[in-house]
Amino acid sequence: MNIALRILLFLIVFFLLTILMQIGGLVLLLALPVFSLIQKKYHKRITRNILNIAGFLIIYFIASIIIVPKLAPIFGRVPLPAFRNSNVQPLTLWTCILNRHYVKPELFEVVKDTAKKMSEKDAEVIIAYLDANFPFKDGFPLFPHLSHSDGEKLDLAFFYKSEINKKVVYGKASSWIGYGVFEGPQPGEYDAPRNCIAKGYWQYDMAKYLVWNPRRLELDEDKTKEMIRYFTANKSINKVFLEPHLKSRLNLKSEKIRFHGCRAVRHDDHVHIQL
Ligand SMILES: [Zn+2]
């Protein structure tokens, strides 16, 4: 491969790793001496490629597990719990692997407090979070959520129950990533998605392309409503984004629950909270 093409390829990978996982591009730079060592020692291309990827992953995981959580508090952010021994968990571990689970301590307190209150009714309860913020630097957006750039924003999965026995299913959503399977408007309900798309905001329901094999789960309206009510009652929370038809279906009255506008994406697959 000629040198110009190699540099272009490197820049594309650097850019993609940076927008997807923030420190990914930096780790790629840190791994350059390792790559050149591998280049000198091994001649088979396949061996070099495998060792390069392994080298990148080892540095990335060491940085993510040991270094990033220690540095993030300097930027006023803490990681949300990553593992399955808490009432607050990621819906998918990928959120944590990609370092997309950092928030301001005040927002962590809100989520912990809500989980504690909900666990008084049911000790097994799990609040499943989705994308939060990156660990570093205000103004650095968490692609594709442009507003998740200051540690003050967090998306959460709704609660779901089994279609068969109607029992709540904790830690799971219809979509394995939490986005893209909508609880759409029913006949007679206000249809903001249709209005936004008719106005030309084609991106409004793009999340549907993220999921091709949804689980057959039913929205647990009572639990979802209970969680949102605790959030709106918390004085630290300023705004909650939820699709208007769900706000009225769940009979939620708080003025903190706003319509996010047609420039955003649908919020009937998850709920967004912010300080
Ligand atoms: Zn959000």
mmCIF file of C-alpha atoms and ligand atoms in Angstrom:
data_model
loop_
_atom_site.group_PDB
_atom_site.id
_atom_site.type_symbol
_atom_site.label_atom_id
_atom_site.label_comp_id
_atom_site.label_asym_id
_atom_site.label_seq_id
_atom_site.Cartn_x
_atom_site.Cartn_y
_atom_site.Cartn_z
ATOM 1 C CA MET A 1 0.000 0.000 0.000
ATOM 2 C CA ASN A 2 1.451 3.395 -0.845
ATOM 3 C CA ILE A 3 2.299 5.821 1.932
ATOM 4 C CA ALA A 4 -0.422 8.415 1.128
ATOM 5 C CA LEU A 5 -3.114 5.747 1.247
ATOM 6 C CA ARG A 6 -1.751 4.414 4.547
ATOM 7 C CA ILE A 7 -1.823 7.870 6.123
ATOM 8 C CA LEU A 8 -5.384 8.427 4.864
ATOM 9 C CA LEU A 9 -6.487 5.064 6.284
ATOM 10 C CA PHE A 10 -4.808 5.868 9.618
ATOM 11 C CA LEU A 11 -6.596 9.246 9.796
ATOM 12 C CA ILE A 12 -9.977 7.666 9.044
ATOM 13 C CA VAL A 13 -9.477 5.035 11.788
ATOM 14 C CA PHE A 14 -8.220 7.726 14.205
ATOM 15 C CA PHE A 15 -11.319 9.846 13.513
ATOM 16 C CA LEU A 16 -13.764 6.932 13.874
ATOM 17 C CA LEU A 17 -12.196 5.725 17.132
ATOM 18 C CA THR A 18 -12.296 9.258 18.537
ATOM 19 C CA ILE A 19 -15.957 9.932 17.771
ATOM 20 C CA LEU A 20 -17.051 6.475 18.910
ATOM 21 C CA MET A 21 -15.055 6.113 22.142
ATOM 22 C CA GLN A 22 -13.232 9.433 22.691
ATOM 23 C CA ILE A 23 -9.904 7.987 23.918
ATOM 24 C CA GLY A 24 -9.769 5.477 21.018
ATOM 25 C CA GLY A 25 -7.822 7.823 18.730
ATOM 26 C CA LEU A 26 -5.379 8.734 21.497
ATOM 27 C CA VAL A 27 -4.791 5.051 22.268
ATOM 28 C CA LEU A 28 -4.102 4.476 18.580
ATOM 29 C CA LEU A 29 -1.333 7.120 18.767
ATOM 30 C CA LEU A 30 0.065 5.581 21.963
ATOM 31 C CA ALA A 31 0.119 2.188 20.257
ATOM 32 C CA LEU A 32 2.275 3.400 17.322
ATOM 33 C CA PRO A 33 5.612 2.294 18.905
ATOM 34 C CA VAL A 34 4.052 -1.134 19.558
ATOM 35 C CA PHE A 35 2.901 -1.342 15.927
ATOM 36 C CA SER A 36 6.388 -0.532 14.638
ATOM 37 C CA LEU A 37 7.938 -3.169 16.933
ATOM 38 C CA ILE A 38 5.500 -5.740 15.550
ATOM 39 C CA GLN A 39 6.290 -4.573 11.994
ATOM 40 C CA LYS A 40 10.014 -5.223 12.546
ATOM 41 C CA LYS A 41 9.609 -8.598 14.208
ATOM 42 C CA TYR A 42 6.917 -10.301 12.137
ATOM 43 C CA HIS A 43 6.791 -10.687 8.382
ATOM 44 C CA LYS A 44 3.462 -12.359 7.763
ATOM 45 C CA ARG A 45 0.765 -9.724 7.184
ATOM 46 C CA ILE A 46 -1.980 -11.712 8.958
ATOM 47 C CA THR A 47 0.192 -12.168 12.079
ATOM 48 C CA ARG A 48 1.024 -8.456 12.114
ATOM 49 C CA ASN A 49 -2.638 -7.462 11.762
ATOM 50 C CA ILE A 50 -3.764 -9.750 14.593
ATOM 51 C CA LEU A 51 -0.953 -8.539 16.899
ATOM 52 C CA ASN A 52 -1.670 -4.881 16.044
ATOM 53 C CA ILE A 53 -5.336 -5.276 16.986
ATOM 54 C CA ALA A 54 -4.416 -7.191 20.164
ATOM 55 C CA GLY A 55 -1.871 -4.499 21.095
ATOM 56 C CA PHE A 56 -4.433 -1.735 20.597
ATOM 57 C CA LEU A 57 -7.055 -3.581 22.674
ATOM 58 C CA ILE A 58 -4.669 -4.278 25.562
ATOM 59 C CA ILE A 59 -3.644 -0.602 25.806
ATOM 60 C CA TYR A 60 -7.275 0.517 25.377
ATOM 61 C CA PHE A 61 -8.551 -1.747 28.173
ATOM 62 C CA ILE A 62 -5.737 -0.837 30.573
ATOM 63 C CA ALA A 63 -6.472 2.849 29.938
ATOM 64 C CA SER A 64 -10.255 2.396 30.286
ATOM 65 C CA ILE A 65 -10.187 0.302 33.453
ATOM 66 C CA ILE A 66 -7.289 1.864 35.374
ATOM 67 C CA ILE A 67 -6.449 5.335 34.072
ATOM 68 C CA VAL A 68 -9.666 6.922 32.747
ATOM 69 C CA PRO A 69 -11.776 6.441 35.929
ATOM 70 C CA LYS A 70 -8.961 8.138 37.936
ATOM 71 C CA LEU A 71 -8.676 11.109 35.550
ATOM 72 C CA ALA A 72 -12.391 11.695 34.844
ATOM 73 C CA PRO A 73 -13.076 13.329 38.273
ATOM 74 C CA ILE A 74 -10.644 16.109 37.275
ATOM 75 C CA PHE A 75 -13.205 16.879 34.549
ATOM 76 C CA GLY A 76 -16.046 16.584 37.087
ATOM 77 C CA ARG A 77 -17.308 13.198 35.900
ATOM 78 C CA VAL A 78 -17.679 9.743 37.410
ATOM 79 C CA PRO A 79 -18.484 6.389 35.790
ATOM 80 C CA LEU A 80 -21.902 4.839 36.307
ATOM 81 C CA PRO A 81 -21.767 1.245 37.664
ATOM 82 C CA ALA A 82 -20.665 -1.176 34.965
ATOM 83 C CA PHE A 83 -21.459 -4.519 36.523
ATOM 84 C CA ARG A 84 -24.421 -6.609 37.480
ATOM 85 C CA ASN A 85 -24.359 -6.143 41.241
ATOM 86 C CA SER A 86 -26.214 -2.854 41.472
ATOM 87 C CA ASN A 87 -29.734 -1.461 40.997
ATOM 88 C CA VAL A 88 -28.217 0.769 38.303
ATOM 89 C CA GLN A 89 -26.723 -1.092 35.340
ATOM 90 C CA PRO A 90 -25.918 -0.526 31.683
ATOM 91 C CA LEU A 91 -28.456 -2.113 29.341
ATOM 92 C CA THR A 92 -25.471 -3.335 27.343
ATOM 93 C CA LEU A 93 -21.887 -3.575 28.570
ATOM 94 C CA TRP A 94 -20.810 -1.967 25.277
ATOM 95 C CA THR A 95 -21.799 1.411 26.754
ATOM 96 C CA CYS A 96 -19.013 0.963 29.334
ATOM 97 C CA ILE A 97 -16.518 -0.707 26.999
ATOM 98 C CA LEU A 98 -16.758 2.399 24.785
ATOM 99 C CA ASN A 99 -16.466 4.746 27.811
ATOM 100 C CA ARG A 100 -19.911 6.222 27.169
ATOM 101 C CA HIS A 101 -21.072 5.928 30.812
ATOM 102 C CA TYR A 102 -19.686 9.047 32.530
ATOM 103 C CA VAL A 103 -21.831 11.661 34.295
ATOM 104 C CA LYS A 104 -21.472 14.462 36.826
ATOM 105 C CA PRO A 105 -21.613 13.134 40.427
ATOM 106 C CA GLU A 106 -24.876 15.048 40.974
ATOM 107 C CA LEU A 107 -26.555 13.124 38.139
ATOM 108 C CA PHE A 108 -25.223 9.819 39.503
ATOM 109 C CA GLU A 109 -26.807 10.728 42.860
ATOM 110 C CA VAL A 110 -30.178 11.336 41.158
ATOM 111 C CA VAL A 111 -30.102 7.907 39.492
ATOM 112 C CA LYS A 112 -28.946 6.173 42.695
ATOM 113 C CA ASP A 113 -31.658 7.937 44.685
ATOM 114 C CA THR A 114 -34.347 6.892 42.173
ATOM 115 C CA ALA A 115 -33.105 3.289 42.210
ATOM 116 C CA LYS A 116 -33.134 3.305 46.028
ATOM 117 C CA LYS A 117 -36.716 4.593 46.171
ATOM 118 C CA MET A 118 -37.886 2.065 43.562
ATOM 119 C CA SER A 119 -36.085 -0.762 45.346
ATOM 120 C CA GLU A 120 -38.164 -0.126 48.482
ATOM 121 C CA LYS A 121 -41.091 -1.580 46.509
ATOM 122 C CA ASP A 122 -39.068 -4.220 44.707
ATOM 123 C CA ALA A 123 -35.502 -4.989 45.814
ATOM 124 C CA GLU A 124 -34.724 -6.612 42.439
ATOM 125 C CA VAL A 125 -35.356 -3.444 40.430
ATOM 126 C CA ILE A 126 -32.742 -2.487 37.839
ATOM 127 C CA ILE A 127 -32.588 0.933 36.230
ATOM 128 C CA ALA A 128 -30.928 0.267 32.873
ATOM 129 C CA TYR A 129 -29.014 3.188 31.462
ATOM 130 C CA LEU A 130 -28.045 3.820 27.837
ATOM 131 C CA ASP A 131 -25.677 6.485 26.499
ATOM 132 C CA ALA A 132 -24.434 9.047 29.028
ATOM 133 C CA ASN A 133 -21.342 11.181 28.288
ATOM 134 C CA PHE A 134 -17.660 10.698 27.583
ATOM 135 C CA PRO A 135 -15.210 11.002 30.502
ATOM 136 C CA PHE A 136 -13.401 14.156 29.360
ATOM 137 C CA LYS A 137 -13.926 17.721 28.213
ATOM 138 C CA ASP A 138 -17.085 19.813 28.158
ATOM 139 C CA GLY A 139 -18.263 20.434 24.610
ATOM 140 C CA PHE A 140 -17.054 17.072 23.286
ATOM 141 C CA PRO A 141 -20.304 15.460 22.074
ATOM 142 C CA LEU A 142 -21.133 11.803 22.450
ATOM 143 C CA PHE A 143 -21.945 10.923 18.861
ATOM 144 C CA PRO A 144 -24.748 10.815 17.725
ATOM 145 C CA HIS A 145 -26.244 12.663 20.736
ATOM 146 C CA LEU A 146 -24.890 16.156 20.216
ATOM 147 C CA SER A 147 -26.256 17.463 23.535
ATOM 148 C CA HIS A 148 -24.550 14.763 25.646
ATOM 149 C CA SER A 149 -21.385 16.836 25.920
ATOM 150 C CA ASP A 150 -21.210 18.129 29.498
ATOM 151 C CA GLY A 151 -21.783 15.214 31.880
ATOM 152 C CA GLU A 152 -25.314 16.450 32.588
ATOM 153 C CA LYS A 153 -27.297 14.225 30.206
ATOM 154 C CA LEU A 154 -28.333 10.590 30.464
ATOM 155 C CA ASP A 155 -30.588 8.271 28.455
ATOM 156 C CA LEU A 156 -32.446 5.465 30.200
ATOM 157 C CA ALA A 157 -34.295 2.416 28.969
ATOM 158 C CA PHE A 158 -37.989 2.070 29.696
ATOM 159 C CA PHE A 159 -39.175 -0.852 31.817
ATOM 160 C CA TYR A 160 -40.577 -3.844 29.955
ATOM 161 C CA LYS A 161 -42.570 -6.959 30.786
ATOM 162 C CA SER A 162 -42.913 -10.347 29.171
ATOM 163 C CA GLU A 163 -45.654 -10.541 26.534
ATOM 164 C CA ILE A 164 -46.483 -14.011 27.820
ATOM 165 C CA ASN A 165 -46.705 -13.858 31.625
ATOM 166 C CA LYS A 166 -46.785 -10.023 31.953
ATOM 167 C CA LYS A 167 -43.984 -10.104 34.538
ATOM 168 C CA VAL A 168 -41.432 -7.295 34.557
ATOM 169 C CA VAL A 169 -38.147 -8.233 32.860
ATOM 170 C CA TYR A 170 -35.309 -6.251 34.452
ATOM 171 C CA GLY A 171 -32.163 -5.306 32.582
ATOM 172 C CA LYS A 172 -33.671 -5.913 29.138
ATOM 173 C CA ALA A 173 -35.424 -3.789 26.529
ATOM 174 C CA SER A 174 -37.137 -4.566 23.215
ATOM 175 C CA SER A 175 -33.978 -3.325 21.519
ATOM 176 C CA TRP A 176 -30.689 -4.790 22.794
ATOM 177 C CA ILE A 177 -29.098 -1.321 22.622
ATOM 178 C CA GLY A 178 -32.195 0.395 24.019
ATOM 179 C CA TYR A 179 -32.737 2.536 20.920
ATOM 180 C CA GLY A 180 -34.739 1.915 17.755
ATOM 181 C CA VAL A 181 -37.814 -0.053 18.868
ATOM 182 C CA PHE A 182 -40.546 2.529 19.334
ATOM 183 C CA GLU A 183 -43.657 2.579 21.514
ATOM 184 C CA GLY A 184 -45.404 4.484 18.742
ATOM 185 C CA PRO A 185 -48.584 6.576 18.885
ATOM 186 C CA GLN A 186 -51.835 4.629 19.080
ATOM 187 C CA PRO A 187 -54.986 5.695 17.182
ATOM 188 C CA GLY A 188 -56.202 9.008 18.603
ATOM 189 C CA GLU A 189 -52.840 9.948 20.160
ATOM 190 C CA TYR A 190 -50.829 12.954 18.984
ATOM 191 C CA ASP A 191 -48.313 11.757 16.396
ATOM 192 C CA ALA A 192 -45.191 13.945 16.658
ATOM 193 C CA PRO A 193 -43.000 11.482 14.698
ATOM 194 C CA ARG A 194 -45.315 11.674 11.667
ATOM 195 C CA ASN A 195 -45.471 15.484 11.880
ATOM 196 C CA CYS A 196 -41.683 15.844 12.132
ATOM 197 C CA ILE A 197 -41.016 13.482 9.229
ATOM 198 C CA ALA A 198 -43.688 15.253 7.117
ATOM 199 C CA LYS A 199 -41.854 18.544 7.791
ATOM 200 C CA GLY A 200 -38.700 17.019 6.282
ATOM 201 C CA TYR A 201 -36.844 15.974 9.433
ATOM 202 C CA TRP A 202 -35.867 12.632 7.910
ATOM 203 C CA GLN A 203 -33.462 11.799 10.751
ATOM 204 C CA TYR A 204 -36.298 11.726 13.324
ATOM 205 C CA ASP A 205 -36.848 7.969 13.254
ATOM 206 C CA MET A 206 -33.466 6.879 11.887
ATOM 207 C CA ALA A 207 -32.789 4.856 15.077
ATOM 208 C CA LYS A 208 -35.091 2.159 13.655
ATOM 209 C CA TYR A 209 -32.246 1.077 11.364
ATOM 210 C CA LEU A 210 -30.077 0.188 14.379
ATOM 211 C CA VAL A 211 -32.126 -2.857 15.355
ATOM 212 C CA TRP A 212 -33.121 -5.716 13.101
ATOM 213 C CA ASN A 213 -34.202 -8.396 15.552
ATOM 214 C CA PRO A 214 -36.185 -6.869 18.442
ATOM 215 C CA ARG A 215 -37.188 -8.875 21.511
ATOM 216 C CA ARG A 216 -40.911 -9.360 21.962
ATOM 217 C CA LEU A 217 -41.416 -7.325 25.133
ATOM 218 C CA GLU A 218 -44.250 -5.071 26.224
ATOM 219 C CA LEU A 219 -43.793 -1.608 27.743
ATOM 220 C CA ASP A 220 -44.305 -1.748 31.521
ATOM 221 C CA GLU A 221 -46.223 1.499 31.801
ATOM 222 C CA ASP A 222 -46.524 1.511 35.608
ATOM 223 C CA LYS A 223 -42.822 1.001 36.331
ATOM 224 C CA THR A 224 -41.720 3.404 33.572
ATOM 225 C CA LYS A 225 -44.087 6.046 34.908
ATOM 226 C CA GLU A 226 -42.876 5.475 38.475
ATOM 227 C CA MET A 227 -39.257 5.989 37.419
ATOM 228 C CA ILE A 228 -40.006 9.155 35.411
ATOM 229 C CA ARG A 229 -42.025 10.583 38.317
ATOM 230 C CA TYR A 230 -39.091 10.147 40.691
ATOM 231 C CA PHE A 231 -36.874 11.938 38.191
ATOM 232 C CA THR A 232 -39.233 14.880 37.696
ATOM 233 C CA ALA A 233 -39.721 15.179 41.468
ATOM 234 C CA ASN A 234 -35.960 15.457 41.995
ATOM 235 C CA LYS A 235 -34.878 19.099 42.272
ATOM 236 C CA SER A 236 -31.571 18.388 40.512
ATOM 237 C CA ILE A 237 -33.384 17.393 37.311
ATOM 238 C CA ASN A 238 -34.249 20.257 35.003
ATOM 239 C CA LYS A 239 -35.566 18.598 31.860
ATOM 240 C CA VAL A 240 -36.871 15.233 30.738
ATOM 241 C CA PHE A 241 -37.414 14.396 27.067
ATOM 242 C CA LEU A 242 -40.209 11.993 26.198
ATOM 243 C CA GLU A 243 -42.421 11.711 23.119
ATOM 244 C CA PRO A 244 -45.670 13.721 23.739
ATOM 245 C CA HIS A 245 -48.004 10.744 23.145
ATOM 246 C CA LEU A 246 -46.230 8.785 25.906
ATOM 247 C CA LYS A 247 -46.385 11.750 28.277
ATOM 248 C CA SER A 248 -50.164 11.786 27.917
ATOM 249 C CA ARG A 249 -50.569 7.981 27.796
ATOM 250 C CA LEU A 250 -48.654 7.635 31.077
ATOM 251 C CA ASN A 251 -50.607 10.560 32.504
ATOM 252 C CA LEU A 252 -47.447 12.471 33.414
ATOM 253 C CA LYS A 253 -48.088 16.119 34.232
ATOM 254 C CA SER A 254 -44.699 17.572 35.146
ATOM 255 C CA GLU A 255 -43.665 20.645 33.166
ATOM 256 C CA LYS A 256 -40.108 19.349 33.236
ATOM 257 C CA ILE A 257 -41.169 16.819 30.587
ATOM 258 C CA ARG A 258 -40.717 18.662 27.312
ATOM 259 C CA PHE A 259 -40.859 17.946 23.618
ATOM 260 C CA HIS A 260 -37.286 17.838 22.342
ATOM 261 C CA GLY A 261 -38.136 19.246 18.884
ATOM 262 C CA CYS A 262 -38.027 17.755 15.389
ATOM 263 C CA ARG A 263 -34.271 18.281 15.035
ATOM 264 C CA ALA A 264 -33.659 15.548 17.619
ATOM 265 C CA VAL A 265 -34.688 11.902 17.321
ATOM 266 C CA ARG A 266 -37.678 9.977 18.628
ATOM 267 C CA HIS A 267 -37.984 9.602 22.388
ATOM 268 C CA ASP A 268 -40.508 6.782 22.507
ATOM 269 C CA ASP A 269 -37.803 4.118 22.715
ATOM 270 C CA HIS A 270 -36.026 5.684 25.717
ATOM 271 C CA VAL A 271 -36.248 8.631 28.103
ATOM 272 C CA HIS A 272 -33.644 11.395 28.397
ATOM 273 C CA ILE A 273 -32.929 13.209 31.663
ATOM 274 C CA GLN A 274 -30.673 16.169 32.319
ATOM 275 C CA LEU A 275 -29.574 18.365 35.200
HETATM 276 ZN ZN ZN B 1 -30.319 11.816 25.420
#
